[in-house]
JSON list of C-alpha atoms in Angstrom, two decimals:
[
{"chain": "I", "resi": 59, "resn": "UNK", "atom": "CA", "xyz": [12.85, -16.69, -19.44]},
{"chain": "I", "resi": 60, "resn": "UNK", "atom": "CA", "xyz": [14.91, -13.95, -21.00]},
{"chain": "I", "resi": 61, "resn": "UNK", "atom": "CA", "xyz": [17.35, -11.95, -19.01]},
{"chain": "I", "resi": 62, "resn": "UNK", "atom": "CA", "xyz": [16.72, -8.17, -18.94]},
{"chain": "I", "resi": 63, "resn": "UNK", "atom": "CA", "xyz": [18.72, -5.07, -18.52]},
{"chain": "I", "resi": 64, "resn": "UNK", "atom": "CA", "xyz": [17.69, -1.84, -17.10]},
{"chain": "I", "resi": 65, "resn": "UNK", "atom": "CA", "xyz": [19.30, 1.14, -15.75]},
{"chain": "I", "resi": 66, "resn": "UNK", "atom": "CA", "xyz": [19.91, 1.40, -12.11]},
{"chain": "I", "resi": 67, "resn": "UNK", "atom": "CA", "xyz": [18.21, 4.56, -11.54]},
{"chain": "I", "resi": 68, "resn": "UNK", "atom": "CA", "xyz": [16.59, 7.57, -13.60]},
{"chain": "I", "resi": 69, "resn": "UNK", "atom": "CA", "xyz": [15.28, 10.92, -12.64]},
{"chain": "I", "resi": 70, "resn": "UNK", "atom": "CA", "xyz": [12.27, 12.64, -14.22]},
{"chain": "I", "resi": 71, "resn": "UNK", "atom": "CA", "xyz": [10.70, 15.99, -13.56]},
{"chain": "I", "resi": 72, "resn": "UNK", "atom": "CA", "xyz": [7.26, 16.03, -12.23]},
{"chain": "I", "resi": 73, "resn": "UNK", "atom": "CA", "xyz": [4.74, 16.62, -15.31]},
{"chain": "I", "resi": 74, "resn": "UNK", "atom": "CA", "xyz": [7.16, 15.22, -17.91]},
{"chain": "I", "resi": 75, "resn": "UNK", "atom": "CA", "xyz": [7.19, 12.04, -19.58]},
{"chain": "I", "resi": 76, "resn": "UNK", "atom": "CA", "xyz": [9.20, 9.23, -17.79]},
{"chain": "I", "resi": 77, "resn": "UNK", "atom": "CA", "xyz": [10.76, 7.06, -20.32]},
{"chain": "I", "resi": 78, "resn": "UNK", "atom": "CA", "xyz": [12.14, 3.77, -18.80]},
{"chain": "I", "resi": 79, "resn": "UNK", "atom": "CA", "xyz": [14.12, 1.51, -21.17]},
{"chain": "I", "resi": 80, "resn": "UNK", "atom": "CA", "xyz": [14.72, -2.40, -20.81]},
{"chain": "I", "resi": 81, "resn": "UNK", "atom": "CA", "xyz": [16.83, -4.59, -23.03]},
{"chain": "I", "resi": 82, "resn": "UNK", "atom": "CA", "xyz": [15.70, -8.05, -23.56]},
{"chain": "I", "resi": 83, "resn": "UNK", "atom": "CA", "xyz": [17.79, -9.44, -26.40]},
{"chain": "I", "resi": 84, "resn": "UNK", "atom": "CA", "xyz": [17.45, -13.13, -25.86]},
{"chain": "I", "resi": 85, "resn": "UNK", "atom": "CA", "xyz": [13.55, -13.20, -25.60]},
{"chain": "I", "resi": 86, "resn": "UNK", "atom": "CA", "xyz": [11.74, -15.86, -27.33]},
{"chain": "I", "resi": 87, "resn": "UNK", "atom": "CA", "xyz": [8.84, -15.57, -29.94]},
{"chain": "I", "resi": 88, "resn": "UNK", "atom": "CA", "xyz": [6.06, -16.43, -27.54]},
{"chain": "I", "resi": 89, "resn": "UNK", "atom": "CA", "xyz": [7.42, -14.80, -24.35]},
{"chain": "I", "resi": 90, "resn": "UNK", "atom": "CA", "xyz": [5.53, -11.43, -23.19]},
{"chain": "I", "resi": 91, "resn": "UNK", "atom": "CA", "xyz": [7.27, -8.40, -21.82]},
{"chain": "I", "resi": 92, "resn": "UNK", "atom": "CA", "xyz": [5.64, -7.36, -18.35]},
{"chain": "I", "resi": 93, "resn": "UNK", "atom": "CA", "xyz": [6.18, -4.10, -16.41]},
{"chain": "I", "resi": 94, "resn": "UNK", "atom": "CA", "xyz": [5.70, -4.02, -12.63]},
{"chain": "I", "resi": 95, "resn": "UNK", "atom": "CA", "xyz": [6.34, -1.09, -10.18]},
{"chain": "I", "resi": 96, "resn": "UNK", "atom": "CA", "xyz": [6.89, -1.30, -6.47]},
{"chain": "I", "resi": 97, "resn": "UNK", "atom": "CA", "xyz": [6.38, 1.62, -4.03]},
{"chain": "I", "resi": 98, "resn": "UNK", "atom": "CA", "xyz": [8.42, 1.49, -0.91]},
{"chain": "I", "resi": 99, "resn": "UNK", "atom": "CA", "xyz": [7.02, -1.39, 1.44]},
{"chain": "I", "resi": 100, "resn": "UNK", "atom": "CA", "xyz": [4.06, -2.18, -0.86]},
{"chain": "I", "resi": 101, "resn": "UNK", "atom": "CA", "xyz": [3.57, -5.34, -3.07]},
{"chain": "I", "resi": 102, "resn": "UNK", "atom": "CA", "xyz": [4.35, -5.12, -6.77]},
{"chain": "I", "resi": 103, "resn": "UNK", "atom": "CA", "xyz": [1.83, -3.29, -8.93]},
{"chain": "I", "resi": 104, "resn": "UNK", "atom": "CA", "xyz": [0.92, -4.71, -12.36]},
{"chain": "I", "resi": 105, "resn": "UNK", "atom": "CA", "xyz": [1.30, -1.85, -15.06]},
{"chain": "I", "resi": 106, "resn": "UNK", "atom": "CA", "xyz": [1.12, -3.19, -18.62]},
{"chain": "I", "resi": 107, "resn": "UNK", "atom": "CA", "xyz": [2.13, -6.16, -20.83]},
{"chain": "I", "resi": 108, "resn": "UNK", "atom": "CA", "xyz": [2.74, -6.96, -24.50]},
{"chain": "I", "resi": 109, "resn": "UNK", "atom": "CA", "xyz": [3.92, -9.46, -26.92]},
{"chain": "I", "resi": 110, "resn": "UNK", "atom": "CA", "xyz": [4.62, -7.76, -30.16]},
{"chain": "I", "resi": 111, "resn": "UNK", "atom": "CA", "xyz": [2.41, -4.59, -30.68]},
{"chain": "I", "resi": 112, "resn": "UNK", "atom": "CA", "xyz": [2.73, -1.41, -28.66]},
{"chain": "I", "resi": 113, "resn": "UNK", "atom": "CA", "xyz": [0.11, -1.37, -25.74]},
{"chain": "I", "resi": 114, "resn": "UNK", "atom": "CA", "xyz": [-1.40, 1.43, -23.91]},
{"chain": "I", "resi": 115, "resn": "UNK", "atom": "CA", "xyz": [-3.60, 1.51, -20.85]},
{"chain": "I", "resi": 116, "resn": "UNK", "atom": "CA", "xyz": [-4.77, 4.15, -18.25]},
{"chain": "I", "resi": 117, "resn": "UNK", "atom": "CA", "xyz": [-1.42, 4.01, -16.56]},
{"chain": "I", "resi": 118, "resn": "UNK", "atom": "CA", "xyz": [1.24, 3.81, -19.24]},
{"chain": "I", "resi": 119, "resn": "UNK", "atom": "CA", "xyz": [2.17, 2.89, -22.87]},
{"chain": "I", "resi": 120, "resn": "UNK", "atom": "CA", "xyz": [4.54, 0.21, -23.84]},
{"chain": "I", "resi": 121, "resn": "UNK", "atom": "CA", "xyz": [6.68, 0.28, -27.03]},
{"chain": "I", "resi": 122, "resn": "UNK", "atom": "CA", "xyz": [8.22, -2.87, -28.29]},
{"chain": "I", "resi": 123, "resn": "UNK", "atom": "CA", "xyz": [10.89, -2.47, -30.77]},
{"chain": "I", "resi": 124, "resn": "UNK", "atom": "CA", "xyz": [10.27, -4.68, -34.08]},
{"chain": "I", "resi": 125, "resn": "UNK", "atom": "CA", "xyz": [12.89, -6.99, -33.35]},
{"chain": "I", "resi": 126, "resn": "UNK", "atom": "CA", "xyz": [11.38, -7.43, -29.69]},
{"chain": "I", "resi": 127, "resn": "UNK", "atom": "CA", "xyz": [14.93, -7.01, -28.24]},
{"chain": "I", "resi": 128, "resn": "UNK", "atom": "CA", "xyz": [14.03, -4.02, -26.25]},
{"chain": "I", "resi": 129, "resn": "UNK", "atom": "CA", "xyz": [11.00, -2.07, -24.92]},
{"chain": "I", "resi": 130, "resn": "UNK", "atom": "CA", "xyz": [10.23, 1.27, -23.47]},
{"chain": "I", "resi": 131, "resn": "UNK", "atom": "CA", "xyz": [7.52, 1.94, -20.80]},
{"chain": "I", "resi": 132, "resn": "UNK", "atom": "CA", "xyz": [6.31, 5.37, -20.84]},
{"chain": "I", "resi": 133, "resn": "UNK", "atom": "CA", "xyz": [4.56, 7.28, -18.17]},
{"chain": "I", "resi": 134, "resn": "UNK", "atom": "CA", "xyz": [3.05, 10.30, -19.96]},
{"chain": "I", "resi": 135, "resn": "UNK", "atom": "CA", "xyz": [2.80, 12.86, -17.17]},
{"chain": "I", "resi": 136, "resn": "UNK", "atom": "CA", "xyz": [4.85, 11.69, -14.12]},
{"chain": "I", "resi": 137, "resn": "UNK", "atom": "CA", "xyz": [3.81, 12.66, -10.93]},
{"chain": "I", "resi": 138, "resn": "UNK", "atom": "CA", "xyz": [5.64, 12.27, -7.31]},
{"chain": "I", "resi": 139, "resn": "UNK", "atom": "CA", "xyz": [3.42, 9.32, -6.58]},
{"chain": "I", "resi": 140, "resn": "UNK", "atom": "CA", "xyz": [5.13, 7.60, -9.60]},
{"chain": "I", "resi": 141, "resn": "UNK", "atom": "CA", "xyz": [8.36, 7.43, -7.50]},
{"chain": "I", "resi": 142, "resn": "UNK", "atom": "CA", "xyz": [8.93, 3.51, -7.35]},
{"chain": "I", "resi": 143, "resn": "UNK", "atom": "CA", "xyz": [11.18, 0.59, -8.33]},
{"chain": "I", "resi": 144, "resn": "UNK", "atom": "CA", "xyz": [10.11, -0.37, -11.99]},
{"chain": "I", "resi": 145, "resn": "UNK", "atom": "CA", "xyz": [10.65, -3.86, -13.15]},
{"chain": "I", "resi": 146, "resn": "UNK", "atom": "CA", "xyz": [10.88, -5.22, -16.67]},
{"chain": "I", "resi": 147, "resn": "UNK", "atom": "CA", "xyz": [10.14, -8.88, -17.14]},
{"chain": "I", "resi": 148, "resn": "UNK", "atom": "CA", "xyz": [10.50, -10.87, -20.29]},
{"chain": "I", "resi": 149, "resn": "UNK", "atom": "CA", "xyz": [9.22, -14.32, -20.25]},
{"chain": "I", "resi": 150, "resn": "UNK", "atom": "CA", "xyz": [5.95, -16.21, -19.03]},
{"chain": "I", "resi": 151, "resn": "UNK", "atom": "CA", "xyz": [7.24, -16.49, -15.63]},
{"chain": "I", "resi": 152, "resn": "UNK", "atom": "CA", "xyz": [7.87, -13.53, -13.45]},
{"chain": "I", "resi": 153, "resn": "UNK", "atom": "CA", "xyz": [11.59, -13.43, -12.74]},
{"chain": "I", "resi": 154, "resn": "UNK", "atom": "CA", "xyz": [12.34, -9.95, -11.04]},
{"chain": "I", "resi": 155, "resn": "UNK", "atom": "CA", "xyz": [15.53, -8.23, -11.40]},
{"chain": "I", "resi": 156, "resn": "UNK", "atom": "CA", "xyz": [16.95, -5.35, -9.57]},
{"chain": "I", "resi": 157, "resn": "UNK", "atom": "CA", "xyz": [14.69, -2.98, -11.63]},
{"chain": "I", "resi": 158, "resn": "UNK", "atom": "CA", "xyz": [14.97, 0.72, -12.20]},
{"chain": "I", "resi": 159, "resn": "UNK", "atom": "CA", "xyz": [14.72, 3.32, -9.38]},
{"chain": "I", "resi": 160, "resn": "UNK", "atom": "CA", "xyz": [12.69, 6.20, -10.86]},
{"chain": "I", "resi": 161, "resn": "UNK", "atom": "CA", "xyz": [12.56, 9.45, -8.83]},
{"chain": "I", "resi": 162, "resn": "UNK", "atom": "CA", "xyz": [10.24, 12.07, -9.80]},
{"chain": "I", "resi": 163, "resn": "UNK", "atom": "CA", "xyz": [11.29, 15.31, -8.72]},
{"chain": "I", "resi": 164, "resn": "UNK", "atom": "CA", "xyz": [9.19, 18.62, -8.36]},
{"chain": "B", "resi": 63, "resn": "UNK", "atom": "CA", "xyz": [-13.59, -6.74, -6.98]},
{"chain": "B", "resi": 64, "resn": "UNK", "atom": "CA", "xyz": [-11.34, -6.68, -4.08]},
{"chain": "B", "resi": 65, "resn": "UNK", "atom": "CA", "xyz": [-7.72, -7.19, -4.48]},
{"chain": "B", "resi": 66, "resn": "UNK", "atom": "CA", "xyz": [-5.30, -9.83, -2.99]},
{"chain": "B", "resi": 67, "resn": "UNK", "atom": "CA", "xyz": [-5.30, -9.68, 0.84]},
{"chain": "B", "resi": 68, "resn": "UNK", "atom": "CA", "xyz": [-2.58, -11.10, 3.15]},
{"chain": "B", "resi": 69, "resn": "UNK", "atom": "CA", "xyz": [-2.71, -11.68, 6.91]},
{"chain": "B", "resi": 70, "resn": "UNK", "atom": "CA", "xyz": [-0.87, -10.84, 9.23]},
{"chain": "B", "resi": 71, "resn": "UNK", "atom": "CA", "xyz": [0.73, -7.81, 7.77]},
{"chain": "B", "resi": 72, "resn": "UNK", "atom": "CA", "xyz": [3.43, -7.92, 10.18]},
{"chain": "B", "resi": 73, "resn": "UNK", "atom": "CA", "xyz": [4.66, -10.74, 12.20]},
{"chain": "B", "resi": 74, "resn": "UNK", "atom": "CA", "xyz": [7.52, -10.85, 14.74]},
{"chain": "B", "resi": 75, "resn": "UNK", "atom": "CA", "xyz": [8.57, -13.99, 16.14]},
{"chain": "B", "resi": 76, "resn": "UNK", "atom": "CA", "xyz": [11.43, -15.62, 17.89]},
{"chain": "B", "resi": 77, "resn": "UNK", "atom": "CA", "xyz": [13.94, -18.04, 16.22]},
{"chain": "B", "resi": 78, "resn": "UNK", "atom": "CA", "xyz": [12.62, -21.63, 16.38]},
{"chain": "B", "resi": 79, "resn": "UNK", "atom": "CA", "xyz": [8.90, -20.73, 16.49]},
{"chain": "B", "resi": 80, "resn": "UNK", "atom": "CA", "xyz": [6.60, -21.66, 13.74]},
{"chain": "B", "resi": 81, "resn": "UNK", "atom": "CA", "xyz": [4.70, -18.94, 11.73]},
{"chain": "B", "resi": 82, "resn": "UNK", "atom": "CA", "xyz": [1.64, -19.29, 9.21]},
{"chain": "B", "resi": 83, "resn": "UNK", "atom": "CA", "xyz": [0.68, -16.60, 6.74]},
{"chain": "B", "resi": 84, "resn": "UNK", "atom": "CA", "xyz": [-2.60, -16.51, 4.94]},
{"chain": "B", "resi": 85, "resn": "UNK", "atom": "CA", "xyz": [-3.44, -15.12, 1.33]},
{"chain": "B", "resi": 86, "resn": "UNK", "atom": "CA", "xyz": [-6.78, -14.60, -0.06]},
{"chain": "B", "resi": 87, "resn": "UNK", "atom": "CA", "xyz": [-6.60, -14.28, -3.89]},
{"chain": "B", "resi": 88, "resn": "UNK", "atom": "CA", "xyz": [-8.95, -12.18, -6.32]},
{"chain": "B", "resi": 89, "resn": "UNK", "atom": "CA", "xyz": [-12.23, -13.98, -6.49]},
{"chain": "B", "resi": 90, "resn": "UNK", "atom": "CA", "xyz": [-12.31, -16.80, -9.19]},
{"chain": "B", "resi": 91, "resn": "UNK", "atom": "CA", "xyz": [-8.42, -16.57, -9.80]},
{"chain": "B", "resi": 92, "resn": "UNK", "atom": "CA", "xyz": [-7.23, -20.08, -10.51]},
{"chain": "B", "resi": 93, "resn": "UNK", "atom": "CA", "xyz": [-3.50, -19.45, -9.86]},
{"chain": "B", "resi": 94, "resn": "UNK", "atom": "CA", "xyz": [-1.87, -18.47, -6.79]},
{"chain": "B", "resi": 95, "resn": "UNK", "atom": "CA", "xyz": [1.62, -17.66, -6.07]},
{"chain": "B", "resi": 96, "resn": "UNK", "atom": "CA", "xyz": [4.07, -17.07, -3.15]},
{"chain": "B", "resi": 97, "resn": "UNK", "atom": "CA", "xyz": [7.08, -15.03, -3.32]},
{"chain": "B", "resi": 98, "resn": "UNK", "atom": "CA", "xyz": [9.88, -13.83, -1.07]},
{"chain": "B", "resi": 99, "resn": "UNK", "atom": "CA", "xyz": [11.64, -10.38, -1.15]},
{"chain": "B", "resi": 100, "resn": "UNK", "atom": "CA", "xyz": [14.40, -9.47, 0.89]},
{"chain": "B", "resi": 101, "resn": "UNK", "atom": "CA", "xyz": [15.64, -5.79, 1.51]},
{"chain": "B", "resi": 102, "resn": "UNK", "atom": "CA", "xyz": [17.00, -4.19, -1.73]},
{"chain": "B", "resi": 103, "resn": "UNK", "atom": "CA", "xyz": [16.29, -7.26, -3.93]},
{"chain": "B", "resi": 104, "resn": "UNK", "atom": "CA", "xyz": [13.30, -8.10, -6.29]},
{"chain": "B", "resi": 105, "resn": "UNK", "atom": "CA", "xyz": [10.90, -10.72, -5.36]},
{"chain": "B", "resi": 106, "resn": "UNK", "atom": "CA", "xyz": [11.88, -14.28, -5.88]},
{"chain": "B", "resi": 107, "resn": "UNK", "atom": "CA", "xyz": [9.44, -17.17, -6.70]},
{"chain": "B", "resi": 108, "resn": "UNK", "atom": "CA", "xyz": [8.70, -19.75, -4.08]},
{"chain": "B", "resi": 109, "resn": "UNK", "atom": "CA", "xyz": [5.87, -21.98, -5.36]},
{"chain": "B", "resi": 110, "resn": "UNK", "atom": "CA", "xyz": [2.40, -21.90, -7.14]},
{"chain": "B", "resi": 111, "resn": "UNK", "atom": "CA", "xyz": [-0.84, -23.60, -7.34]},
{"chain": "B", "resi": 112, "resn": "UNK", "atom": "CA", "xyz": [-3.30, -24.04, -10.09]},
{"chain": "B", "resi": 113, "resn": "UNK", "atom": "CA", "xyz": [-6.64, -24.50, -8.19]},
{"chain": "B", "resi": 114, "resn": "UNK", "atom": "CA", "xyz": [-5.86, -26.80, -5.12]},
{"chain": "B", "resi": 115, "resn": "UNK", "atom": "CA", "xyz": [-2.54, -28.40, -6.87]},
{"chain": "B", "resi": 116, "resn": "UNK", "atom": "CA", "xyz": [0.78, -27.13, -6.07]},
{"chain": "B", "resi": 117, "resn": "UNK", "atom": "CA", "xyz": [2.54, -27.47, -9.60]},
{"chain": "B", "resi": 118, "resn": "UNK", "atom": "CA", "xyz": [5.90, -26.02, -8.81]},
{"chain": "B", "resi": 119, "resn": "UNK", "atom": "CA", "xyz": [8.20, -25.34, -6.01]},
{"chain": "B", "resi": 120, "resn": "UNK", "atom": "CA", "xyz": [11.47, -23.43, -5.87]},
{"chain": "B", "resi": 121, "resn": "UNK", "atom": "CA", "xyz": [14.53, -24.85, -4.38]},
{"chain": "B", "resi": 122, "resn": "UNK", "atom": "CA", "xyz": [14.39, -21.83, -2.23]},
{"chain": "B", "resi": 123, "resn": "UNK", "atom": "CA", "xyz": [11.46, -23.59, -0.41]},
{"chain": "B", "resi": 124, "resn": "UNK", "atom": "CA", "xyz": [13.40, -25.65, 1.98]},
{"chain": "B", "resi": 125, "resn": "UNK", "atom": "CA", "xyz": [11.58, -28.53, 3.96]},
{"chain": "B", "resi": 126, "resn": "UNK", "atom": "CA", "xyz": [10.61, -26.01, 6.89]},
{"chain": "B", "resi": 127, "resn": "UNK", "atom": "CA", "xyz": [8.43, -24.37, 4.40]},
{"chain": "B", "resi": 128, "resn": "UNK", "atom": "CA", "xyz": [5.21, -25.63, 3.30]},
{"chain": "B", "resi": 129, "resn": "UNK", "atom": "CA", "xyz": [2.20, -24.09, 1.44]},
{"chain": "B", "resi": 130, "resn": "UNK", "atom": "CA", "xyz": [-1.51, -25.41, 0.82]},
{"chain": "B", "resi": 131, "resn": "UNK", "atom": "CA", "xyz": [-4.30, -24.22, -0.99]},
{"chain": "B", "resi": 132, "resn": "UNK", "atom": "CA", "xyz": [-6.89, -26.83, 0.12]},
{"chain": "B", "resi": 133, "resn": "UNK", "atom": "CA", "xyz": [-10.05, -25.83, -1.53]},
{"chain": "B", "resi": 134, "resn": "UNK", "atom": "CA", "xyz": [-8.49, -23.87, -4.45]},
{"chain": "B", "resi": 135, "resn": "UNK", "atom": "CA", "xyz": [-9.45, -20.50, -2.71]},
{"chain": "B", "resi": 136, "resn": "UNK", "atom": "CA", "xyz": [-7.13, -19.08, 0.03]},
{"chain": "B", "resi": 137, "resn": "UNK", "atom": "CA", "xyz": [-3.55, -20.35, 0.75]},
{"chain": "B", "resi": 138, "resn": "UNK", "atom": "CA", "xyz": [-1.37, -20.62, 3.73]},
{"chain": "B", "resi": 139, "resn": "UNK", "atom": "CA", "xyz": [2.26, -20.76, 4.09]},
{"chain": "B", "resi": 140, "resn": "UNK", "atom": "CA", "xyz": [3.81, -21.94, 7.03]},
{"chain": "B", "resi": 141, "resn": "UNK", "atom": "CA", "xyz": [7.37, -21.81, 8.07]},
{"chain": "B", "resi": 142, "resn": "UNK", "atom": "CA", "xyz": [8.65, -24.15, 10.90]},
{"chain": "B", "resi": 143, "resn": "UNK", "atom": "CA", "xyz": [11.52, -23.69, 13.09]},
{"chain": "B", "resi": 144, "resn": "UNK", "atom": "CA", "xyz": [12.13, -20.07, 11.86]},
{"chain": "B", "resi": 145, "resn": "UNK", "atom": "CA", "xyz": [15.69, -18.86, 11.31]},
{"chain": "B", "resi": 146, "resn": "UNK", "atom": "CA", "xyz": [17.06, -15.28, 11.31]},
{"chain": "B", "resi": 147, "resn": "UNK", "atom": "CA", "xyz": [17.51, -15.79, 7.54]},
{"chain": "B", "resi": 148, "resn": "UNK", "atom": "CA", "xyz": [13.79, -16.37, 6.96]},
{"chain": "B", "resi": 149, "resn": "UNK", "atom": "CA", "xyz": [13.25, -12.41, 7.87]},
{"chain": "B", "resi": 150, "resn": "UNK", "atom": "CA", "xyz": [11.80, -10.91, 4.60]},
{"chain": "B", "resi": 151, "resn": "UNK", "atom": "CA", "xyz": [8.65, -9.83, 2.83]},
{"chain": "B", "resi": 152, "resn": "UNK", "atom": "CA", "xyz": [6.39, -12.59, 1.97]},
{"chain": "B", "resi": 153, "resn": "UNK", "atom": "CA", "xyz": [4.34, -11.73, -1.05]},
{"chain": "B", "resi": 154, "resn": "UNK", "atom": "CA", "xyz": [1.08, -13.48, -2.53]},
{"chain": "B", "resi": 155, "resn": "UNK", "atom": "CA", "xyz": [0.01, -12.90, -5.99]},
{"chain": "B", "resi": 156, "resn": "UNK", "atom": "CA", "xyz": [-2.98, -14.45, -8.00]},
{"chain": "B", "resi": 157, "resn": "UNK", "atom": "CA", "xyz": [-4.09, -14.66, -11.68]},
{"chain": "B", "resi": 158, "resn": "UNK", "atom": "CA", "xyz": [-6.59, -16.04, -13.92]},
{"chain": "B", "resi": 159, "resn": "UNK", "atom": "CA", "xyz": [-4.54, -17.94, -16.46]},
{"chain": "B", "resi": 160, "resn": "UNK", "atom": "CA", "xyz": [-5.01, -20.67, -19.11]},
{"chain": "B", "resi": 161, "resn": "UNK", "atom": "CA", "xyz": [-2.39, -22.72, -20.65]},
{"chain": "B", "resi": 162, "resn": "UNK", "atom": "CA", "xyz": [-0.66, -21.00, -23.52]},
{"chain": "B", "resi": 163, "resn": "UNK", "atom": "CA", "xyz": [-2.19, -17.59, -22.46]},
{"chain": "B", "resi": 164, "resn": "UNK", "atom": "CA", "xyz": [-0.83, -14.70, -20.64]},
{"chain": "B", "resi": 165, "resn": "UNK", "atom": "CA", "xyz": [-0.52, -15.20, -16.96]},
{"chain": "B", "resi": 166, "resn": "UNK", "atom": "CA", "xyz": [-1.03, -11.49, -15.45]},
{"chain": "B", "resi": 167, "resn": "UNK", "atom": "CA", "xyz": [-0.29, -11.64, -11.67]},
{"chain": "B", "resi": 168, "resn": "UNK", "atom": "CA", "xyz": [-1.74, -9.41, -9.22]},
{"chain": "B", "resi": 169, "resn": "UNK", "atom": "CA", "xyz": [0.09, -8.98, -5.87]},
{"chain": "B", "resi": 170, "resn": "UNK", "atom": "CA", "xyz": [-0.98, -8.40, -2.27]},
{"chain": "B", "resi": 171, "resn": "UNK", "atom": "CA", "xyz": [0.51, -5.95, 0.33]},
{"chain": "B", "resi": 172, "resn": "UNK", "atom": "CA", "xyz": [2.68, -8.74, 1.85]},
{"chain": "B", "resi": 173, "resn": "UNK", "atom": "CA", "xyz": [3.37, -9.99, 5.25]},
{"chain": "B", "resi": 174, "resn": "UNK", "atom": "CA", "xyz": [6.65, -8.68, 6.80]},
{"chain": "B", "resi": 175, "resn": "UNK", "atom": "CA", "xyz": [8.27, -11.25, 8.82]},
{"chain": "B", "resi": 176, "resn": "UNK", "atom": "CA", "xyz": [10.89, -10.53, 11.45]},
{"chain": "B", "resi": 177, "resn": "UNK", "atom": "CA", "xyz": [12.77, -13.36, 13.20]},
{"chain": "B", "resi": 178, "resn": "UNK", "atom": "CA", "xyz": [14.49, -12.27, 16.30]}
]
C-alpha cells in the first residue's frame, strides 16, 4: 500500500468549495484511492474512491492526476457539518494516516 | 438497509476484567473488519473475516484478544485481562468484496473502552 501525504489542517469558508490534496507518489497500478472522513467521536464515513478516472457522487468529487501520483477531494459547497478529519488512503487495504483536519468556518 | 451497528457504545471496566464487544455488519456483507483507534490517531487494523474465516490478524492483536464470526454474520471481539493501554475506540467495518475488486468498507459508530 502506498504512503500518502496530506496537509495537517485546512480552513474553508462556509459555502465555498473545499479542495483537499493528497500525494501518493508510490501508488501501484491496481491500487485504488479512497477517501473517508471522521467527525469527532464517530466512526469513519466513506466518501468516494477511484482508480484512474475522476469520480463524482452526491458527497464529493475526486480528481486523480494522469500519473496517479496525487489526487484532490472536492467538497463543492462546504457546510459547517463538513468539519472533520479527512483521510486519503492509497491501496487495497485501509491504512489510515493522520489525515487533514478540515475546519469550515461561517 | 441499516448500517453497521456496534454494542455496547461505551464500556468502562477495571483492569484485569474481560470485555466482549459485538458488531453486526450490513446484511449480506461478506467481509468484516476490526480496527482500534486511540486519541489523535487514525484507525489501526486489527483483523478481518471473509465470511466465517479469519484471514488476517495484525501483530497489534495480542494473545489477550480474540475475535470470532461463527456464522459469517455478526462478530465478537473479546479482550481478556484488560490493561489500561487497551483503552481506545474499537471500530467495526463491513464490505461486500470479491478478490481483485474494490473493497469499500462501511464503519460502525464504534465502542469506546475505558480501562480504569
